[in-house]
Each structure stands twice: as C-alpha cells, then as structure tokens.
Amino acid sequence: SGDYASSSEVFRDAIRDWKHKRQLQQQEIEQVMLGVEQGLADIIAKRTKPAEEVLSRLEKKYKDML
C-alpha cells in the first residue's frame, strides 16, 4: 500500500521534514546576517569602492565581451 503504516508515522515524518527545513532556513538567515555584518565592517573600515567605479568597470568588461 503506502510508505507509512499509520497516520502517526505520517505526522512524525512531516514534523521531521518541517524541522529540517526550518533548520536550513535558519542557517541561511545566519549566513545572510554574517554577510551584512562583514559588509558593514568593510564600510566602517573604508574597504569599499565607489559604486560609480565598480559600475564603470563592469560596463567596460561586458562591452569588451561583445
């Protein structure tokens, strides 16, 4: 018949799956927060470049590829 012998097995598996997905989401949130913290630290330490400079370099790079 099915993969489960009872409805309680279905619920246990669903809860296990939900907990796993929630853990993965939490890890992703933590990674984003670390990136934000690093970016802010770079701004404070003046380890950034003006957006105009970066965009100009990217435009040149992609124009040269055409």
CHARMM-style PDB file with segment names, atoms N, HN, CA, C and O in Angstrom:
ATOM      1  N   SER     1       0.816  -1.194   0.000  1.00  0.00      PROA
ATOM      2  CA  SER     1       0.000   0.000   0.000  1.00  0.00      PROA
ATOM      3  C   SER     1       0.856   1.253   0.000  1.00  0.00      PROA
ATOM      4  O   SER     1       1.373   1.640  -1.048  1.00  0.00      PROA
ATOM      5  N   GLY     2       1.022   1.903   1.161  1.00  0.00      PROA
ATOM      6  HN  GLY     2       0.602   1.589   2.012  1.00  0.00      PROA
ATOM      7  CA  GLY     2       1.747   3.167   1.185  1.00  0.00      PROA
ATOM      8  C   GLY     2       3.088   3.050   1.882  1.00  0.00      PROA
ATOM      9  O   GLY     2       3.512   1.966   2.283  1.00  0.00      PROA
ATOM     10  N   ASP     3       3.739   4.180   2.015  1.00  0.00      PROA
ATOM     11  HN  ASP     3       3.395   5.060   1.689  1.00  0.00      PROA
ATOM     12  CA  ASP     3       5.045   4.205   2.688  1.00  0.00      PROA
ATOM     13  C   ASP     3       4.916   4.198   4.203  1.00  0.00      PROA
ATOM     14  O   ASP     3       5.903   3.965   4.901  1.00  0.00      PROA
ATOM     15  N   TYR     4       3.736   4.444   4.720  1.00  0.00      PROA
ATOM     16  HN  TYR     4       2.934   4.633   4.153  1.00  0.00      PROA
ATOM     17  CA  TYR     4       3.526   4.582   6.164  1.00  0.00      PROA
ATOM     18  C   TYR     4       2.528   3.544   6.666  1.00  0.00      PROA
ATOM     19  O   TYR     4       1.546   3.224   5.997  1.00  0.00      PROA
ATOM     20  N   ALA     5       2.807   3.030   7.858  1.00  0.00      PROA
ATOM     21  HN  ALA     5       3.605   3.290   8.402  1.00  0.00      PROA
ATOM     22  CA  ALA     5       1.924   2.030   8.449  1.00  0.00      PROA
ATOM     23  C   ALA     5       0.777   2.664   9.219  1.00  0.00      PROA
ATOM     24  O   ALA     5      -0.256   2.032   9.442  1.00  0.00      PROA
ATOM     25  N   SER     6       0.965   3.926   9.628  1.00  0.00      PROA
ATOM     26  HN  SER     6       1.804   4.440   9.447  1.00  0.00      PROA
ATOM     27  CA  SER     6      -0.095   4.583  10.400  1.00  0.00      PROA
ATOM     28  C   SER     6      -0.048   6.094  10.176  1.00  0.00      PROA
ATOM     29  O   SER     6       0.924   6.638   9.653  1.00  0.00      PROA
ATOM     30  N   SER     7      -1.115   6.740  10.583  1.00  0.00      PROA
ATOM     31  HN  SER     7      -1.905   6.299  11.008  1.00  0.00      PROA
ATOM     32  CA  SER     7      -1.158   8.201  10.436  1.00  0.00      PROA
ATOM     33  C   SER     7      -0.138   8.877  11.346  1.00  0.00      PROA
ATOM     34  O   SER     7       0.351   9.959  11.021  1.00  0.00      PROA
ATOM     35  N   SER     8       0.190   8.258  12.480  1.00  0.00      PROA
ATOM     36  HN  SER     8      -0.207   7.380  12.744  1.00  0.00      PROA
ATOM     37  CA  SER     8       1.189   8.869  13.361  1.00  0.00      PROA
ATOM     38  C   SER     8       2.565   8.881  12.695  1.00  0.00      PROA
ATOM     39  O   SER     8       3.352   9.802  12.911  1.00  0.00      PROA
ATOM     40  N   GLU     9       2.856   7.854  11.883  1.00  0.00      PROA
ATOM     41  HN  GLU     9       2.217   7.106  11.708  1.00  0.00      PROA
ATOM     42  CA  GLU     9       4.117   7.858  11.149  1.00  0.00      PROA
ATOM     43  C   GLU     9       4.149   9.002  10.136  1.00  0.00      PROA
ATOM     44  O   GLU     9       5.191   9.626   9.937  1.00  0.00      PROA
ATOM     45  N   VAL    10       3.028   9.274   9.507  1.00  0.00      PROA
ATOM     46  HN  VAL    10       2.182   8.767   9.669  1.00  0.00      PROA
ATOM     47  CA  VAL    10       2.937  10.376   8.554  1.00  0.00      PROA
ATOM     48  C   VAL    10       3.238  11.689   9.266  1.00  0.00      PROA
ATOM     49  O   VAL    10       4.021  12.505   8.780  1.00  0.00      PROA
ATOM     50  N   PHE    11       2.607  11.884  10.428  1.00  0.00      PROA
ATOM     51  HN  PHE    11       1.971  11.221  10.823  1.00  0.00      PROA
ATOM     52  CA  PHE    11       2.819  13.125  11.184  1.00  0.00      PROA
ATOM     53  C   PHE    11       4.254  13.249  11.672  1.00  0.00      PROA
ATOM     54  O   PHE    11       4.841  14.329  11.606  1.00  0.00      PROA
ATOM     55  N   ARG    12       4.824  12.149  12.162  1.00  0.00      PROA
ATOM     56  HN  ARG    12       4.347  11.272  12.215  1.00  0.00      PROA
ATOM     57  CA  ARG    12       6.219  12.203  12.628  1.00  0.00      PROA
ATOM     58  C   ARG    12       7.158  12.578  11.484  1.00  0.00      PROA
ATOM     59  O   ARG    12       8.061  13.398  11.654  1.00  0.00      PROA
ATOM     60  N   ASP    13       6.939  11.973  10.320  1.00  0.00      PROA
ATOM     61  HN  ASP    13       6.206  11.307  10.181  1.00  0.00      PROA
ATOM     62  CA  ASP    13       7.776  12.281   9.172  1.00  0.00      PROA
ATOM     63  C   ASP    13       7.586  13.727   8.727  1.00  0.00      PROA
ATOM     64  O   ASP    13       8.555  14.403   8.382  1.00  0.00      PROA
ATOM     65  N   ALA    14       6.356  14.199   8.732  1.00  0.00      PROA
ATOM     66  HN  ALA    14       5.568  13.650   9.011  1.00  0.00      PROA
ATOM     67  CA  ALA    14       6.082  15.588   8.344  1.00  0.00      PROA
ATOM     68  C   ALA    14       6.751  16.560   9.304  1.00  0.00      PROA
ATOM     69  O   ALA    14       7.311  17.570   8.878  1.00  0.00      PROA
ATOM     70  N   ILE    15       6.696  16.262  10.594  1.00  0.00      PROA
ATOM     71  HN  ILE    15       6.241  15.442  10.940  1.00  0.00      PROA
ATOM     72  CA  ILE    15       7.328  17.132  11.597  1.00  0.00      PROA
ATOM     73  C   ILE    15       8.845  17.106  11.437  1.00  0.00      PROA
ATOM     74  O   ILE    15       9.497  18.146  11.534  1.00  0.00      PROA
ATOM     75  N   ARG    16       9.410  15.925  11.194  1.00  0.00      PROA
ATOM     76  HN  ARG    16       8.880  15.081  11.115  1.00  0.00      PROA
ATOM     77  CA  ARG    16      10.853  15.810  10.965  1.00  0.00      PROA
ATOM     78  C   ARG    16      11.263  16.645   9.756  1.00  0.00      PROA
ATOM     79  O   ARG    16      12.260  17.366   9.797  1.00  0.00      PROA
ATOM     80  N   ASP    17      10.487  16.540   8.683  1.00  0.00      PROA
ATOM     81  HN  ASP    17       9.677  15.955   8.649  1.00  0.00      PROA
ATOM     82  CA  ASP    17      10.775  17.306   7.467  1.00  0.00      PROA
ATOM     83  C   ASP    17      10.663  18.800   7.728  1.00  0.00      PROA
ATOM     84  O   ASP    17      11.506  19.574   7.275  1.00  0.00      PROA
ATOM     85  N   TRP    18       9.637  19.209   8.449  1.00  0.00      PROA
ATOM     86  HN  TRP    18       8.952  18.580   8.817  1.00  0.00      PROA
ATOM     87  CA  TRP    18       9.437  20.628   8.767  1.00  0.00      PROA
ATOM     88  C   TRP    18      10.605  21.157   9.607  1.00  0.00      PROA
ATOM     89  O   TRP    18      11.109  22.250   9.354  1.00  0.00      PROA
ATOM     90  N   LYS    19      11.029  20.382  10.600  1.00  0.00      PROA
ATOM     91  HN  LYS    19      10.619  19.493  10.806  1.00  0.00      PROA
ATOM     92  CA  LYS    19      12.155  20.805  11.448  1.00  0.00      PROA
ATOM     93  C   LYS    19      13.435  20.939  10.626  1.00  0.00      PROA
ATOM     94  O   LYS    19      14.214  21.872  10.821  1.00  0.00      PROA
ATOM     95  N   HSD    20      13.643  20.000   9.711  1.00  0.00      PROA
ATOM     96  HN  HSD    20      13.010  19.242   9.552  1.00  0.00      PROA
ATOM     97  CA  HSD    20      14.842  20.052   8.861  1.00  0.00      PROA
ATOM     98  C   HSD    20      14.820  21.305   7.986  1.00  0.00      PROA
ATOM     99  O   HSD    20      15.822  22.013   7.886  1.00  0.00      PROA
ATOM    100  N   LYS    21      13.687  21.577   7.358  1.00  0.00      PROA
ATOM    101  HN  LYS    21      12.872  21.002   7.439  1.00  0.00      PROA
ATOM    102  CA  LYS    21      13.575  22.766   6.514  1.00  0.00      PROA
ATOM    103  C   LYS    21      13.750  24.041   7.334  1.00  0.00      PROA
ATOM    104  O   LYS    21      14.379  24.997   6.879  1.00  0.00      PROA
ATOM    105  N   ARG    22      13.202  24.052   8.524  1.00  0.00      PROA
ATOM    106  HN  ARG    22      12.691  23.276   8.894  1.00  0.00      PROA
ATOM    107  CA  ARG    22      13.348  25.226   9.403  1.00  0.00      PROA
ATOM    108  C   ARG    22      14.815  25.433   9.775  1.00  0.00      PROA
ATOM    109  O   ARG    22      15.289  26.568   9.815  1.00  0.00      PROA
ATOM    110  N   GLN    23      15.528  24.354  10.045  1.00  0.00      PROA
ATOM    111  HN  GLN    23      15.142  23.432  10.012  1.00  0.00      PROA
ATOM    112  CA  GLN    23      16.956  24.449  10.375  1.00  0.00      PROA
ATOM    113  C   GLN    23      17.739  25.015   9.186  1.00  0.00      PROA
ATOM    114  O   GLN    23      18.612  25.865   9.364  1.00  0.00      PROA
ATOM    115  N   LEU    24      17.429  24.546   7.981  1.00  0.00      PROA
ATOM    116  HN  LEU    24      16.721  23.855   7.836  1.00  0.00      PROA
ATOM    117  CA  LEU    24      18.109  25.063   6.792  1.00  0.00      PROA
ATOM    118  C   LEU    24      17.830  26.549   6.601  1.00  0.00      PROA
ATOM    119  O   LEU    24      18.729  27.316   6.257  1.00  0.00      PROA
ATOM    120  N   GLN    25      16.576  26.953   6.827  1.00  0.00      PROA
ATOM    121  HN  GLN    25      15.846  26.329   7.107  1.00  0.00      PROA
ATOM    122  CA  GLN    25      16.236  28.374   6.706  1.00  0.00      PROA
ATOM    123  C   GLN    25      17.008  29.197   7.726  1.00  0.00      PROA
ATOM    124  O   GLN    25      17.492  30.284   7.410  1.00  0.00      PROA
ATOM    125  N   GLN    26      17.125  28.687   8.943  1.00  0.00      PROA
ATOM    126  HN  GLN    26      16.732  27.804   9.199  1.00  0.00      PROA
ATOM    127  CA  GLN    26      17.855  29.398   9.991  1.00  0.00      PROA
ATOM    128  C   GLN    26      19.321  29.547   9.610  1.00  0.00      PROA
ATOM    129  O   GLN    26      19.921  30.596   9.844  1.00  0.00      PROA
ATOM    130  N   GLN    27      19.901  28.504   9.025  1.00  0.00      PROA
ATOM    131  HN  GLN    27      19.413  27.652   8.834  1.00  0.00      PROA
ATOM    132  CA  GLN    27      21.297  28.576   8.585  1.00  0.00      PROA
ATOM    133  C   GLN    27      21.467  29.616   7.485  1.00  0.00      PROA
ATOM    134  O   GLN    27      22.454  30.352   7.468  1.00  0.00      PROA
ATOM    135  N   GLU    28      20.513  29.678   6.573  1.00  0.00      PROA
ATOM    136  HN  GLU    28      19.711  29.080   6.586  1.00  0.00      PROA
ATOM    137  CA  GLU    28      20.574  30.676   5.505  1.00  0.00      PROA
ATOM    138  C   GLU    28      20.482  32.087   6.077  1.00  0.00      PROA
ATOM    139  O   GLU    28      21.197  32.988   5.639  1.00  0.00      PROA
ATOM    140  N   ILE    29      19.608  32.275   7.047  1.00  0.00      PROA
ATOM    141  HN  ILE    29      19.027  31.543   7.403  1.00  0.00      PROA
ATOM    142  CA  ILE    29      19.470  33.586   7.690  1.00  0.00      PROA
ATOM    143  C   ILE    29      20.777  33.975   8.372  1.00  0.00      PROA
ATOM    144  O   ILE    29      21.215  35.121   8.278  1.00  0.00      PROA
ATOM    145  N   GLU    30      21.394  33.024   9.054  1.00  0.00      PROA
ATOM    146  HN  GLU    30      21.038  32.093   9.130  1.00  0.00      PROA
ATOM    147  CA  GLU    30      22.661  33.303   9.731  1.00  0.00      PROA
ATOM    148  C   GLU    30      23.744  33.682   8.728  1.00  0.00      PROA
ATOM    149  O   GLU    30      24.547  34.575   8.998  1.00  0.00      PROA
ATOM    150  N   GLN    31      23.778  33.015   7.572  1.00  0.00      PROA
ATOM    151  HN  GLN    31      23.126  32.289   7.353  1.00  0.00      PROA
ATOM    152  CA  GLN    31      24.765  33.348   6.544  1.00  0.00      PROA
ATOM    153  C   GLN    31      24.537  34.756   6.004  1.00  0.00      PROA
ATOM    154  O   GLN    31      25.491  35.504   5.793  1.00  0.00      PROA
ATOM    155  N   VAL    32      23.290  35.113   5.783  1.00  0.00      PROA
ATOM    156  HN  VAL    32      22.515  34.505   5.954  1.00  0.00      PROA
ATOM    157  CA  VAL    32      22.980  36.463   5.299  1.00  0.00      PROA
ATOM    158  C   VAL    32      23.399  37.490   6.343  1.00  0.00      PROA
ATOM    159  O   VAL    32      24.000  38.510   6.004  1.00  0.00      PROA
ATOM    160  N   MET    33      23.089  37.229   7.599  1.00  0.00      PROA
ATOM    161  HN  MET    33      22.601  36.400   7.873  1.00  0.00      PROA
ATOM    162  CA  MET    33      23.446  38.172   8.662  1.00  0.00      PROA
ATOM    163  C   MET    33      24.963  38.329   8.760  1.00  0.00      PROA
ATOM    164  O   MET    33      25.453  39.439   8.971  1.00  0.00      PROA
ATOM    165  N   LEU    34      25.706  37.244   8.610  1.00  0.00      PROA
ATOM    166  HN  LEU    34      25.308  36.343   8.438  1.00  0.00      PROA
ATOM    167  CA  LEU    34      27.169  37.347   8.634  1.00  0.00      PROA
ATOM    168  C   LEU    34      27.668  38.202   7.474  1.00  0.00      PROA
ATOM    169  O   LEU    34      28.589  39.002   7.639  1.00  0.00      PROA
ATOM    170  N   GLY    35      27.063  38.034   6.305  1.00  0.00      PROA
ATOM    171  HN  GLY    35      26.315  37.384   6.171  1.00  0.00      PROA
ATOM    172  CA  GLY    35      27.434  38.855   5.156  1.00  0.00      PROA
ATOM    173  C   GLY    35      27.147  40.327   5.387  1.00  0.00      PROA
ATOM    174  O   GLY    35      27.948  41.186   5.017  1.00  0.00      PROA
ATOM    175  N   VAL    36      26.011  40.618   5.994  1.00  0.00      PROA
ATOM    176  HN  VAL    36      25.360  39.920   6.294  1.00  0.00      PROA
ATOM    177  CA  VAL    36      25.657  42.004   6.305  1.00  0.00      PROA
ATOM    178  C   VAL    36      26.652  42.582   7.302  1.00  0.00      PROA
ATOM    179  O   VAL    36      27.129  43.703   7.131  1.00  0.00      PROA
ATOM    180  N   GLU    37      26.964  41.817   8.341  1.00  0.00      PROA
ATOM    181  HN  GLU    37      26.576  40.905   8.480  1.00  0.00      PROA
ATOM    182  CA  GLU    37      27.931  42.283   9.341  1.00  0.00      PROA
ATOM    183  C   GLU    37      29.294  42.548   8.703  1.00  0.00      PROA
ATOM    184  O   GLU    37      29.954  43.539   9.015  1.00  0.00      PROA
ATOM    185  N   GLN    38      29.708  41.653   7.807  1.00  0.00      PROA
ATOM    186  HN  GLN    38      29.172  40.848   7.553  1.00  0.00      PROA
ATOM    187  CA  GLN    38      31.002  41.842   7.133  1.00  0.00      PROA
ATOM    188  C   GLN    38      30.958  43.082   6.254  1.00  0.00      PROA
ATOM    189  O   GLN    38      31.913  43.859   6.220  1.00  0.00      PROA
ATOM    190  N   GLY    39      29.856  43.268   5.548  1.00  0.00      PROA
ATOM    191  HN  GLY    39      29.081  42.637   5.575  1.00  0.00      PROA
ATOM    192  CA  GLY    39      29.720  44.456   4.701  1.00  0.00      PROA
ATOM    193  C   GLY    39      29.768  45.736   5.504  1.00  0.00      PROA
ATOM    194  O   GLY    39      30.414  46.706   5.107  1.00  0.00      PROA
ATOM    195  N   LEU    40      29.082  45.740   6.636  1.00  0.00      PROA
ATOM    196  HN  LEU    40      28.556  44.953   6.959  1.00  0.00      PROA
ATOM    197  CA  LEU    40      29.104  46.932   7.494  1.00  0.00      PROA
ATOM    198  C   LEU    40      30.504  47.181   8.044  1.00  0.00      PROA
ATOM    199  O   LEU    40      30.952  48.325   8.128  1.00  0.00      PROA
ATOM    200  N   ALA    41      31.188  46.109   8.416  1.00  0.00      PROA
ATOM    201  HN  ALA    41      30.825  45.180   8.348  1.00  0.00      PROA
ATOM    202  CA  ALA    41      32.565  46.260   8.910  1.00  0.00      PROA
ATOM    203  C   ALA    41      33.461  46.823   7.807  1.00  0.00      PROA
ATOM    204  O   ALA    41      34.326  47.656   8.079  1.00  0.00      PROA
ATOM    205  N   ASP    42      33.263  46.379   6.574  1.00  0.00      PROA
ATOM    206  HN  ASP    42      32.561  45.702   6.353  1.00  0.00      PROA
ATOM    207  CA  ASP    42      34.043  46.911   5.447  1.00  0.00      PROA
ATOM    208  C   ASP    42      33.762  48.391   5.235  1.00  0.00      PROA
ATOM    209  O   ASP    42      34.680  49.166   4.966  1.00  0.00      PROA
ATOM    210  N   ILE    43      32.516  48.783   5.353  1.00  0.00      PROA
ATOM    211  HN  ILE    43      31.770  48.153   5.572  1.00  0.00      PROA
ATOM    212  CA  ILE    43      32.161  50.198   5.206  1.00  0.00      PROA
ATOM    213  C   ILE    43      32.843  51.029   6.289  1.00  0.00      PROA
ATOM    214  O   ILE    43      33.430  52.073   6.004  1.00  0.00      PROA
ATOM    215  N   ILE    44      32.761  50.568   7.508  1.00  0.00      PROA
ATOM    216  HN  ILE    44      32.284  49.720   7.739  1.00  0.00      PROA
ATOM    217  CA  ILE    44      33.369  51.301   8.630  1.00  0.00      PROA
ATOM    218  C   ILE    44      34.880  51.404   8.458  1.00  0.00      PROA
ATOM    219  O   ILE    44      35.476  52.438   8.758  1.00  0.00      PROA
ATOM    220  N   ALA    45      35.505  50.311   7.965  1.00  0.00      PROA
ATOM    221  HN  ALA    45      35.021  49.471   7.721  1.00  0.00      PROA
ATOM    222  CA  ALA    45      36.962  50.287   7.788  1.00  0.00      PROA
ATOM    223  C   ALA    45      37.386  50.914   6.459  1.00  0.00      PROA
ATOM    224  O   ALA    45      38.569  50.919   6.118  1.00  0.00      PROA
ATOM    225  N   LYS    46      36.421  51.439   5.717  1.00  0.00      PROA
ATOM    226  HN  LYS    46      35.460  51.435   5.994  1.00  0.00      PROA
ATOM    227  CA  LYS    46      36.690  52.090   4.430  1.00  0.00      PROA
ATOM    228  C   LYS    46      37.348  51.142   3.429  1.00  0.00      PROA
ATOM    229  O   LYS    46      38.247  51.538   2.688  1.00  0.00      PROA
ATOM    230  N   ARG    47      36.887  49.875   3.415  1.00  0.00      PROA
ATOM    231  HN  ARG    47      36.157  49.554   4.018  1.00  0.00      PROA
ATOM    232  CA  ARG    47      37.375  48.883   2.459  1.00  0.00      PROA
ATOM    233  C   ARG    47      36.367  48.724   1.318  1.00  0.00      PROA
ATOM    234  O   ARG    47      36.104  47.610   0.863  1.00  0.00      PROA
ATOM    235  N   THR    48      35.820  49.824   0.870  1.00  0.00      PROA
ATOM    236  HN  THR    48      36.034  50.728   1.239  1.00  0.00      PROA
ATOM    237  CA  THR    48      34.832  49.792  -0.207  1.00  0.00      PROA
ATOM    238  C   THR    48      35.298  50.686  -1.350  1.00  0.00      PROA
ATOM    239  O   THR    48      36.222  51.486  -1.207  1.00  0.00      PROA
ATOM    240  N   LYS    49      34.631  50.523  -2.484  1.00  0.00      PROA
ATOM    241  HN  LYS    49      33.880  49.872  -2.599  1.00  0.00      PROA
ATOM    242  CA  LYS    49      34.920  51.369  -3.648  1.00  0.00      PROA
ATOM    243  C   LYS    49      33.632  52.072  -4.026  1.00  0.00      PROA
ATOM    244  O   LYS    49      32.546  51.541  -3.796  1.00  0.00      PROA
ATOM    245  N   PRO    50      33.739  53.253  -4.599  1.00  0.00      PROA
ATOM    246  CA  PRO    50      32.533  53.961  -5.027  1.00  0.00      PROA
ATOM    247  C   PRO    50      31.764  53.142  -6.072  1.00  0.00      PROA
ATOM    248  O   PRO    50      32.370  52.498  -6.929  1.00  0.00      PROA
ATOM    249  N   ALA    51      30.451  53.170  -5.998  1.00  0.00      PROA
ATOM    250  HN  ALA    51      29.959  53.693  -5.303  1.00  0.00      PROA
ATOM    251  CA  ALA    51      29.611  52.421  -6.922  1.00  0.00      PROA
ATOM    252  C   ALA    51      29.903  52.801  -8.373  1.00  0.00      PROA
ATOM    253  O   ALA    51      29.900  51.941  -9.255  1.00  0.00      PROA
ATOM    254  N   GLU    52      30.151  54.077  -8.617  1.00  0.00      PROA
ATOM    255  HN  GLU    52      30.153  54.775  -7.901  1.00  0.00      PROA
ATOM    256  CA  GLU    52      30.429  54.533  -9.979  1.00  0.00      PROA
ATOM    257  C   GLU    52      31.645  53.829 -10.559  1.00  0.00      PROA
ATOM    258  O   GLU    52      31.655  53.456 -11.732  1.00  0.00      PROA
ATOM    259  N   GLU    53      32.663  53.649  -9.740  1.00  0.00      PROA
ATOM    260  HN  GLU    53      32.655  53.952  -8.787  1.00  0.00      PROA
ATOM    261  CA  GLU    53      33.886  52.983 -10.190  1.00  0.00      PROA
ATOM    262  C   GLU    53      33.606  51.520 -10.542  1.00  0.00      PROA
ATOM    263  O   GLU    53      34.056  51.027 -11.576  1.00  0.00      PROA
ATOM    264  N   VAL    54      32.871  50.842  -9.686  1.00  0.00      PROA
ATOM    265  HN  VAL    54      32.505  51.243  -8.845  1.00  0.00      PROA
ATOM    266  CA  VAL    54      32.558  49.434  -9.912  1.00  0.00      PROA
ATOM    267  C   VAL    54      31.683  49.277 -11.157  1.00  0.00      PROA
ATOM    268  O   VAL    54      31.951  48.423 -12.003  1.00  0.00      PROA
ATOM    269  N   LEU    55      30.642  50.099 -11.269  1.00  0.00      PROA
ATOM    270  HN  LEU    55      30.425  50.792 -10.583  1.00  0.00      PROA
ATOM    271  CA  LEU    55      29.744  50.007 -12.417  1.00  0.00      PROA
ATOM    272  C   LEU    55      30.463  50.324 -13.722  1.00  0.00      PROA
ATOM    273  O   LEU    55      30.223  49.671 -14.737  1.00  0.00      PROA
ATOM    274  N   SER    56      31.340  51.317 -13.702  1.00  0.00      PROA
ATOM    275  HN  SER    56      31.534  51.848 -12.877  1.00  0.00      PROA
ATOM    276  CA  SER    56      32.103  51.675 -14.889  1.00  0.00      PROA
ATOM    277  C   SER    56      32.976  50.512 -15.339  1.00  0.00      PROA
ATOM    278  O   SER    56      33.048  50.199 -16.527  1.00  0.00      PROA
ATOM    279  N   ARG    57      33.630  49.884 -14.390  1.00  0.00      PROA
ATOM    280  HN  ARG    57      33.572  50.138 -13.424  1.00  0.00      PROA
ATOM    281  CA  ARG    57      34.487  48.738 -14.709  1.00  0.00      PROA
ATOM    282  C   ARG    57      33.664  47.579 -15.272  1.00  0.00      PROA
ATOM    283  O   ARG    57      34.092  46.921 -16.221  1.00  0.00      PROA
ATOM    284  N   LEU    58      32.486  47.325 -14.695  1.00  0.00      PROA
ATOM    285  HN  LEU    58      32.138  47.859 -13.925  1.00  0.00      PROA
ATOM    286  CA  LEU    58      31.623  46.255 -15.198  1.00  0.00      PROA
ATOM    287  C   LEU    58      31.111  46.555 -16.604  1.00  0.00      PROA
ATOM    288  O   LEU    58      31.077  45.673 -17.462  1.00  0.00      PROA
ATOM    289  N   GLU    59      30.715  47.801 -16.830  1.00  0.00      PROA
ATOM    290  HN  GLU    59      30.743  48.518 -16.133  1.00  0.00      PROA
ATOM    291  CA  GLU    59      30.241  48.177 -18.165  1.00  0.00      PROA
ATOM    292  C   GLU    59      31.332  47.947 -19.202  1.00  0.00      PROA
ATOM    293  O   GLU    59      31.071  47.404 -20.275  1.00  0.00      PROA
ATOM    294  N   LYS    60      32.544  48.357 -18.884  1.00  0.00      PROA
ATOM    295  HN  LYS    60      32.757  48.798 -18.012  1.00  0.00      PROA
ATOM    296  CA  LYS    60      33.658  48.173 -19.816  1.00  0.00      PROA
ATOM    297  C   LYS    60      33.906  46.689 -20.058  1.00  0.00      PROA
ATOM    298  O   LYS    60      34.108  46.266 -21.196  1.00  0.00      PROA
ATOM    299  N   LYS    61      33.890  45.915 -19.004  1.00  0.00      PROA
ATOM    300  HN  LYS    61      33.725  46.259 -18.080  1.00  0.00      PROA
ATOM    301  CA  LYS    61      34.146  44.479 -19.125  1.00  0.00      PROA
ATOM    302  C   LYS    61      33.137  43.824 -20.076  1.00  0.00      PROA
ATOM    303  O   LYS    61      33.517  43.043 -20.949  1.00  0.00      PROA
ATOM    304  N   TYR    62      31.855  44.145 -19.901  1.00  0.00      PROA
ATOM    305  HN  TYR    62      31.546  44.779 -19.191  1.00  0.00      PROA
ATOM    306  CA  TYR    62      30.839  43.487 -20.710  1.00  0.00      PROA
ATOM    307  C   TYR    62      30.745  44.064 -22.126  1.00  0.00      PROA
ATOM    308  O   TYR    62      30.335  43.359 -23.048  1.00  0.00      PROA
ATOM    309  N   LYS    63      31.110  45.307 -22.306  1.00  0.00      PROA
ATOM    310  HN  LYS    63      31.443  45.879 -21.557  1.00  0.00      PROA
ATOM    311  CA  LYS    63      31.184  45.862 -23.660  1.00  0.00      PROA
ATOM    312  C   LYS    63      32.302  45.182 -24.447  1.00  0.00      PROA
ATOM    313  O   LYS    63      32.158  44.905 -25.638  1.00  0.00      PROA
ATOM    314  N   ASP    64      33.423  44.916 -23.762  1.00  0.00      PROA
ATOM    315  HN  ASP    64      33.540  45.141 -22.794  1.00  0.00      PROA
ATOM    316  CA  ASP    64      34.560  44.263 -24.407  1.00  0.00      PROA
ATOM    317  C   ASP    64      34.230  42.819 -24.807  1.00  0.00      PROA
ATOM    318  O   ASP    64      34.871  42.263 -25.699  1.00  0.00      PROA
ATOM    319  N   MET    65      33.243  42.217 -24.156  1.00  0.00      PROA
ATOM    320  HN  MET    65      32.723  42.669 -23.432  1.00  0.00      PROA
ATOM    321  CA  MET    65      32.874  40.843 -24.449  1.00  0.00      PROA
ATOM    322  C   MET    65      32.002  40.749 -25.705  1.00  0.00      PROA
ATOM    323  O   MET    65      31.871  39.673 -26.288  1.00  0.00      PROA
ATOM    324  N   LEU    66      31.414  41.855 -26.119  1.00  0.00      PROA
ATOM    325  HN  LEU    66      31.520  42.730 -25.645  1.00  0.00      PROA
ATOM    326  CA  LEU    66      30.522  41.822 -27.288  1.00  0.00      PROA
ATOM    327  C   LEU    66      31.240  41.817 -28.578  1.00  0.00      PROA
ATOM    328  OT1 LEU    66      30.610  41.790 -29.635  1.00  0.00      PROA
TER     329      LEU     66
END
